[in-house]
Coordinates of C-alpha atoms in Angstrom, one line a residue:
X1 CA 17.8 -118.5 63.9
X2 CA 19.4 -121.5 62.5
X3 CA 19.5 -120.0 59.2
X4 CA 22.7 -117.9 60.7
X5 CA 24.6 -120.1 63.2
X6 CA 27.2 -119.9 60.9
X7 CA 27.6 -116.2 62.3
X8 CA 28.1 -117.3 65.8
X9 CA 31.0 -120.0 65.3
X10 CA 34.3 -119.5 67.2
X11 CA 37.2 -121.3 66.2
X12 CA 39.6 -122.4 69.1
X13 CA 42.4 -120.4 67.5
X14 CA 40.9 -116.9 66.5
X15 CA 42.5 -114.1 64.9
X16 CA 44.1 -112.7 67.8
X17 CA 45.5 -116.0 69.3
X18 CA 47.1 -116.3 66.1
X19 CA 48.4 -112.8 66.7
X20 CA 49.5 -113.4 69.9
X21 CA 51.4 -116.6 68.6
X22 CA 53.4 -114.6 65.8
X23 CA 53.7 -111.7 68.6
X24 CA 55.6 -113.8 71.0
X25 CA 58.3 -115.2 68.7
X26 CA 59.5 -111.8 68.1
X27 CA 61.8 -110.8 70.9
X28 CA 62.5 -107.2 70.7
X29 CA 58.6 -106.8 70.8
X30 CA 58.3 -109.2 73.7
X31 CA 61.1 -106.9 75.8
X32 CA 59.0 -103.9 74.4
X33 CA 55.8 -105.5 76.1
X34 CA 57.4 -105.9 79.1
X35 CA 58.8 -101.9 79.4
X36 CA 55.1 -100.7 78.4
X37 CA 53.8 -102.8 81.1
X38 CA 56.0 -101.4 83.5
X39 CA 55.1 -97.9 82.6
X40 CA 51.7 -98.9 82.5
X41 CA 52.0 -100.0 86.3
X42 CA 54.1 -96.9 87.0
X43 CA 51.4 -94.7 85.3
X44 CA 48.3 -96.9 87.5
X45 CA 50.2 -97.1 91.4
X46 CA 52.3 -94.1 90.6
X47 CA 50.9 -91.9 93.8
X48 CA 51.7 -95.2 95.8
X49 CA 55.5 -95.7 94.6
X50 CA 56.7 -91.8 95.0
X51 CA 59.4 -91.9 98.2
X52 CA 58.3 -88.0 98.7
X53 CA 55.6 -85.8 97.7
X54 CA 56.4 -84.5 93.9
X55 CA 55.4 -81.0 95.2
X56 CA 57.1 -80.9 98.3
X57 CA 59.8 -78.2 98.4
X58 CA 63.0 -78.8 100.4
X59 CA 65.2 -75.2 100.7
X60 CA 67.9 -77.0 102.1
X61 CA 68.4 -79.7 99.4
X62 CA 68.1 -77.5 96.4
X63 CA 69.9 -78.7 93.1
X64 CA 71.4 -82.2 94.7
X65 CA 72.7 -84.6 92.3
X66 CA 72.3 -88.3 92.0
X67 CA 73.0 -90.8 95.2
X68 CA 75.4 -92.0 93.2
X69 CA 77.5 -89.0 92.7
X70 CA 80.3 -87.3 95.1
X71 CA 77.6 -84.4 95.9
X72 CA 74.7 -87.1 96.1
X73 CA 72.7 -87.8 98.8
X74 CA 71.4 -90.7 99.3
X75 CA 68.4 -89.7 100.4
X76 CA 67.5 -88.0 97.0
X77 CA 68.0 -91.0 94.9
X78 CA 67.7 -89.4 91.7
X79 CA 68.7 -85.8 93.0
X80 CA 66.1 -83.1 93.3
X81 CA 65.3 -79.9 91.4
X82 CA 66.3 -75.8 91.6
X83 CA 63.1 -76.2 94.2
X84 CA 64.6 -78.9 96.1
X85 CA 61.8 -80.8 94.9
X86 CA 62.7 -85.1 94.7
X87 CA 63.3 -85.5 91.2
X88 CA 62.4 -89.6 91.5
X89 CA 58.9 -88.6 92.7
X90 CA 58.5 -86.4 90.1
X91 CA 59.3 -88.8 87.1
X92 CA 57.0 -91.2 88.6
X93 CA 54.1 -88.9 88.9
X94 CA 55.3 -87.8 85.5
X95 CA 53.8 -91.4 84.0
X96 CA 50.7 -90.7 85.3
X97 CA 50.8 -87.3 83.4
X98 CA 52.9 -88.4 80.1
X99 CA 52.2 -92.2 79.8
X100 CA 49.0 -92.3 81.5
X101 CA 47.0 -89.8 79.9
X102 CA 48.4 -90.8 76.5
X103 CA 46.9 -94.1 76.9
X104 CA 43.6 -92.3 77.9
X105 CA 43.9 -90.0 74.7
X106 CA 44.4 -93.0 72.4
X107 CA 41.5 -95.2 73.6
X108 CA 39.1 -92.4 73.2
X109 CA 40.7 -91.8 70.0
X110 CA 40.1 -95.3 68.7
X111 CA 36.6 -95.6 70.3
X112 CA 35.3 -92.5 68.5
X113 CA 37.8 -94.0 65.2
X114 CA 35.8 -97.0 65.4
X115 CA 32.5 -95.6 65.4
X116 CA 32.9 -92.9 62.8
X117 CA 35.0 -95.3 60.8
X118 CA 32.2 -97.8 60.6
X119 CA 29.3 -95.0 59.8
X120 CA 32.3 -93.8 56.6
X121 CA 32.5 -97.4 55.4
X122 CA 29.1 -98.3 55.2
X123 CA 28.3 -95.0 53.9
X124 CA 27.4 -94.6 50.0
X125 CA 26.9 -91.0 48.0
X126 CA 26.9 -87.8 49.2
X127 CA 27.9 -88.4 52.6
X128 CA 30.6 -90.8 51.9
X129 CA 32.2 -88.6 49.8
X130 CA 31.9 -85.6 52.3
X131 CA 33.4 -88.1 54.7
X132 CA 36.5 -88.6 52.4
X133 CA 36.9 -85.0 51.6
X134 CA 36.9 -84.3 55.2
X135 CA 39.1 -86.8 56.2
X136 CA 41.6 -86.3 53.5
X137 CA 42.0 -83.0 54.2
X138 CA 42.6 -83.7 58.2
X139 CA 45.2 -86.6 57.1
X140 CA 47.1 -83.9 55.5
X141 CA 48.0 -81.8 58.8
X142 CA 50.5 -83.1 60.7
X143 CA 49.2 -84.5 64.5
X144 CA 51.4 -82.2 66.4
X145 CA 50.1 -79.0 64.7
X146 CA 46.9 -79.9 64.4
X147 CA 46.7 -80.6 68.6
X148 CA 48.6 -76.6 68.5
X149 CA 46.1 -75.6 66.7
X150 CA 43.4 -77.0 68.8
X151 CA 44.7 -76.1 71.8
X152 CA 45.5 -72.5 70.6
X153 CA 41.4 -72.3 70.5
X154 CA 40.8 -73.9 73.5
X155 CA 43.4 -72.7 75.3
X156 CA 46.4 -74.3 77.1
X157 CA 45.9 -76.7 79.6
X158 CA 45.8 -81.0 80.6
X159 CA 42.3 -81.0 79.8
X160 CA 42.2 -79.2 76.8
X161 CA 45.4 -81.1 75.9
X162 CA 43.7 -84.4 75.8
X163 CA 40.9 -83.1 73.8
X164 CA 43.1 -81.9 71.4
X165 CA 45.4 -85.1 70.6
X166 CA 42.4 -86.9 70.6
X167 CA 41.0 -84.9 68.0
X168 CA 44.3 -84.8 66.4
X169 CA 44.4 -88.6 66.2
X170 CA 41.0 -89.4 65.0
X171 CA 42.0 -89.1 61.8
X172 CA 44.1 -92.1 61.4
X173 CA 41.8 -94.5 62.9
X174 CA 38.8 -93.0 61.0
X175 CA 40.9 -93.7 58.0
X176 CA 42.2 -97.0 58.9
X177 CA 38.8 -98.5 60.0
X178 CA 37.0 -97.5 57.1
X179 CA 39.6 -99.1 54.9
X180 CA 39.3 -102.0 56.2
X181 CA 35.5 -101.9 56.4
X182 CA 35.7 -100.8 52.6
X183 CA 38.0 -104.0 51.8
X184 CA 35.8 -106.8 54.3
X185 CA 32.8 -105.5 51.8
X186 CA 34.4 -106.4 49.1
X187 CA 35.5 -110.0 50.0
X188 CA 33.5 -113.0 48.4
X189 CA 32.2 -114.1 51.8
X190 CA 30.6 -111.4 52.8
X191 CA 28.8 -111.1 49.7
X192 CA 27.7 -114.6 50.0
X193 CA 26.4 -113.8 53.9
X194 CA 24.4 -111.2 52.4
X195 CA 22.9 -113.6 49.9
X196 CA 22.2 -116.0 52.6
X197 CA 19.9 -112.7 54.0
X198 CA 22.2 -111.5 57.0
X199 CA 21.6 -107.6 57.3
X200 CA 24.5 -104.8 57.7
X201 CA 24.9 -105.0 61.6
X202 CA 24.8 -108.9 61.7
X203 CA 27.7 -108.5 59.1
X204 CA 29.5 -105.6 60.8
X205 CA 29.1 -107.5 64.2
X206 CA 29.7 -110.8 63.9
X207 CA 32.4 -111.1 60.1
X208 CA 33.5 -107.5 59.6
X209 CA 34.6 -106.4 63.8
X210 CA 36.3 -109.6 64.2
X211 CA 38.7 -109.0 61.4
X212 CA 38.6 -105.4 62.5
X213 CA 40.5 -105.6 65.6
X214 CA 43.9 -106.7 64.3
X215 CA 44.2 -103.1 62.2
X216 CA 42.5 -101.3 65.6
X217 CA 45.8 -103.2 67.6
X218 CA 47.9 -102.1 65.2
X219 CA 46.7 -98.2 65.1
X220 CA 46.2 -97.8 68.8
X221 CA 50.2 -98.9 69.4
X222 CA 51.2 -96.2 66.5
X223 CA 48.7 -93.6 67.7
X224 CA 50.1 -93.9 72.0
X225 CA 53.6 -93.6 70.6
X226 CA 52.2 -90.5 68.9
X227 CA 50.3 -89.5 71.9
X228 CA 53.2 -89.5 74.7
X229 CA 55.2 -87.2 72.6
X230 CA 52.4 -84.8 71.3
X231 CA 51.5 -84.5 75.3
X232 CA 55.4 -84.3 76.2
X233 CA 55.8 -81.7 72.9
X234 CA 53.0 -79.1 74.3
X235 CA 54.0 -79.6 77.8
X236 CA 57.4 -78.4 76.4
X237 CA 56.3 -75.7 74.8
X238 CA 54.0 -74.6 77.6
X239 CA 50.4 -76.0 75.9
X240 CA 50.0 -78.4 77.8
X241 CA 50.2 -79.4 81.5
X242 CA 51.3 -76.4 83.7
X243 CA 53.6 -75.9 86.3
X244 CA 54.1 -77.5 89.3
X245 CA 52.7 -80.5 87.5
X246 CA 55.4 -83.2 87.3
X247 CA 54.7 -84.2 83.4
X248 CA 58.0 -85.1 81.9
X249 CA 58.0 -82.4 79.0
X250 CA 57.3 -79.6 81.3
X251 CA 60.4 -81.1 83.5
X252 CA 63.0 -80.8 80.6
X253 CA 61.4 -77.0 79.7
X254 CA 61.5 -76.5 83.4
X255 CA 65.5 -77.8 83.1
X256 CA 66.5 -75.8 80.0
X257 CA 67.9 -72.8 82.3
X258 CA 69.8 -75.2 84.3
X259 CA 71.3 -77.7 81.7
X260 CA 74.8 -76.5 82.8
X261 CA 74.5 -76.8 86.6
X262 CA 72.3 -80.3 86.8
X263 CA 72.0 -81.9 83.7
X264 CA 70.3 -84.8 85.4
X265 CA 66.9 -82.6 85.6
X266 CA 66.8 -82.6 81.3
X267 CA 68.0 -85.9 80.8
X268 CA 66.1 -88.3 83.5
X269 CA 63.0 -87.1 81.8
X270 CA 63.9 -86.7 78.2
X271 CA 65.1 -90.4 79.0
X272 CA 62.1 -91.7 80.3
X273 CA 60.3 -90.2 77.1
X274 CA 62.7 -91.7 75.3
X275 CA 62.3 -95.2 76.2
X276 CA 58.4 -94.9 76.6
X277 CA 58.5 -94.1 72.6
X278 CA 60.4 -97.0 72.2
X279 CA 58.8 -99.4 74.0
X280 CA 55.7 -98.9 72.3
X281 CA 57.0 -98.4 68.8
X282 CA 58.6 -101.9 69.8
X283 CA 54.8 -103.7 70.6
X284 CA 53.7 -101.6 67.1
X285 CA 56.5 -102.6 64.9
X286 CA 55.9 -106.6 66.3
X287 CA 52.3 -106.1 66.1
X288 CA 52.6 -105.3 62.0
X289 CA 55.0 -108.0 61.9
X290 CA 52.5 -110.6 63.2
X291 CA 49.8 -108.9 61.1
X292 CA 51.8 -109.7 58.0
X293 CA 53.0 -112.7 58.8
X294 CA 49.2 -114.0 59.9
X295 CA 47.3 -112.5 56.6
X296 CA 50.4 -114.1 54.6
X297 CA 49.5 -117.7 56.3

C-alpha cells in the first residue's frame, strides 16, 4: 500500500480552489453567480414564494396590468393573464419548470457524459472507433432538433421533454470527457504511475477524475444555458410542458394572441428567459476564463 501513497496526496490548494480563486476576480461572472443562485432558490422554494395559486382563475381580474400602471392593481403585482390567472405566481412556478428542470436535465446529462466518456477514452479498437463514429455523427445535429426529433418519437410532454434534452446533450460531454481522458493518457506522469504498477481505475480515480472536473464545470454551465432554452423552445412550440403549466415558453406562446392588449404576458417571461441565459453563460464564460488562466499558470 505504500508503494502508492503518492496516489492519495492532497495539496492544500487543489485544482478547484485554484479555480475558484481565478473565478472570483472576474466580476461579471461573480454578478452571474449571484443571478443563478437566485434562480436556483426561486426554482427550490418556488411553491413557498407564489402570493396566489399559479392556477387559480380570477373572472373578475382578467387581463390587469402591472401595480405600477394606471389600470394596475396592486394586488396583482405583476398583472394577471386572459384567465385572470396572477402572472407573478406563474413566473415563479415557471423556475421550477424552466430553470429547475434544466438543471435536472444537465446533471443527468453530465452523469451519463461522465460514464460513457470514461468507457470511450479507455477504450482501444473496434469499439473505440464505433464510439467515435457514433459520437461524431450525433455532434453533427444540432441540440434543439435533435430533442424535436426525440420528442417527436416519444411524444410531447415534461417527461419526455427531459429525456429528450438529456439525450440531446450527451453528446458534448461524452465528447468532452473522453478528450480529456484521451489527453491525461498521454501525459508523462501518467505513464510513469503506470510503470510504478498502478492499474486503469487507480489512475482514472485518483490522477485522471481530478483533473477531469474542471472540463465537467465548464460543460455542465454551457450545457444548462443550453438546456433552459431547449425546454423554453419546445414549450413554445408546444413539445414540451403543456398547458396550464406555468413554464415560461409555454407563457410567451400562450401570450402571442394577446401581444397587443398586454404585452407584459410575452415579455415578463421572455425576460426571465432572458436573463437566466445570461446568468449562466456569465458563470460559463468566467469558468473558461479561470480554466485558461489556471492551465496557463
Amino acid at each position: 500500500m505504500a508503494k502508492f501513497q503518492w496516489l492519495y496526496h492532497k495539496t492544500e490548494h487543489g485544482p478547484l480552489s485554484q479555480l475558484w480563486a481565478s473565478f472570483r476576480q472576474q466580476h461579471s461572472a461573480v454578478i452571474g453567480l449571484m443571478l443563478f443562485g437566485f434562480f436556483a432558490l426561486i426554482a427550490l422554494f418556488g411553491p413557498v414564494l407564489t402570493p396566489y395559486d399559479p392556477y387559480l382563475q380570477n373572472p373578475d381580474a382578467l387581463l390587469l396590468p402591472p401595480s405600477w400602471d394606471d389600470m394596475g392593481d396592486v394586488r396583482y403585482l405583476l398583472g394577471t393573464d386572459d384567465l385572470g390567472r396572477d402572472q407573478l405566481s406563474r413566473l415563479i412556478k415557471g423556475a421550477s419548470y424552466t430553470f429547475g428542470i434544466a438543471l435536472i436535465t444537465a446533471l443527468g446529462a453530465m452523469f451519463l457524459g461522465l460514464l460513457l466518456g470514461v468507457l470511450a477514452g479507455m477504450s482501444k479498437g473496434f469499439r473505440a472507433s464505433a464510439f467515435n463514429h457514433v459520437l461524431d455523427l450525433a455532434l453533427t445535429i444540432p441540440s434543439l432538433l435533435l430533442a424535436i426529433i426525440i420528442v417527436a418519437i416519444l411524444g410531447p410532454g415534461l417527461i419526455n421533454t427531459i429525456w429528450a434534452i438529456m439525450l440531446a446533450l450527451l453528446p458534448h460531454f461524452v465528447h468532452g470527457v473522453r478528450n480529456t481522458i484521451l489527453q491525461q493518457l498521454e501525459q508523462e506522469y501518467v505513464i510513469a504511475y503506470r510503470l510504478d504498477g498502478a492499474n486503469n481505475w487507480q489512475i482514472l480515480r485518483y490522477v485522471i477524475f481530478p483533473n477531469t472536473w474542471e472540463q465537467l464545470t465548464v460543460l455542465f454551465s454551457m450545457a444548462l444555458s443550453t438546456a433552459i432554452l431547449d425546454i423554453a423552445a419546445l414549450g413554445f412550440l408546444g413539445l414540451g410542458a403543456q398547458a396550464p403549466a406555468a413554464e415560461w415558453g409555454l407563457m410567451v406562446a400562450d401570450a402571442l394572441d394577446l401581444i397587443y392588449l398586454s404585452p407584459w404576458s410575452i415579455a415578463l417571461p421572455g425576460l426571465l428567459i432572458f436573463i437566466a441565459v445570461l446568468s449562466v453563460n456569465l458563470v460559463s464564460d468566467g469558468l473558461r476564463t479561470a480554466v485558461r488562466k489556471r492551465q496557463e499558470s
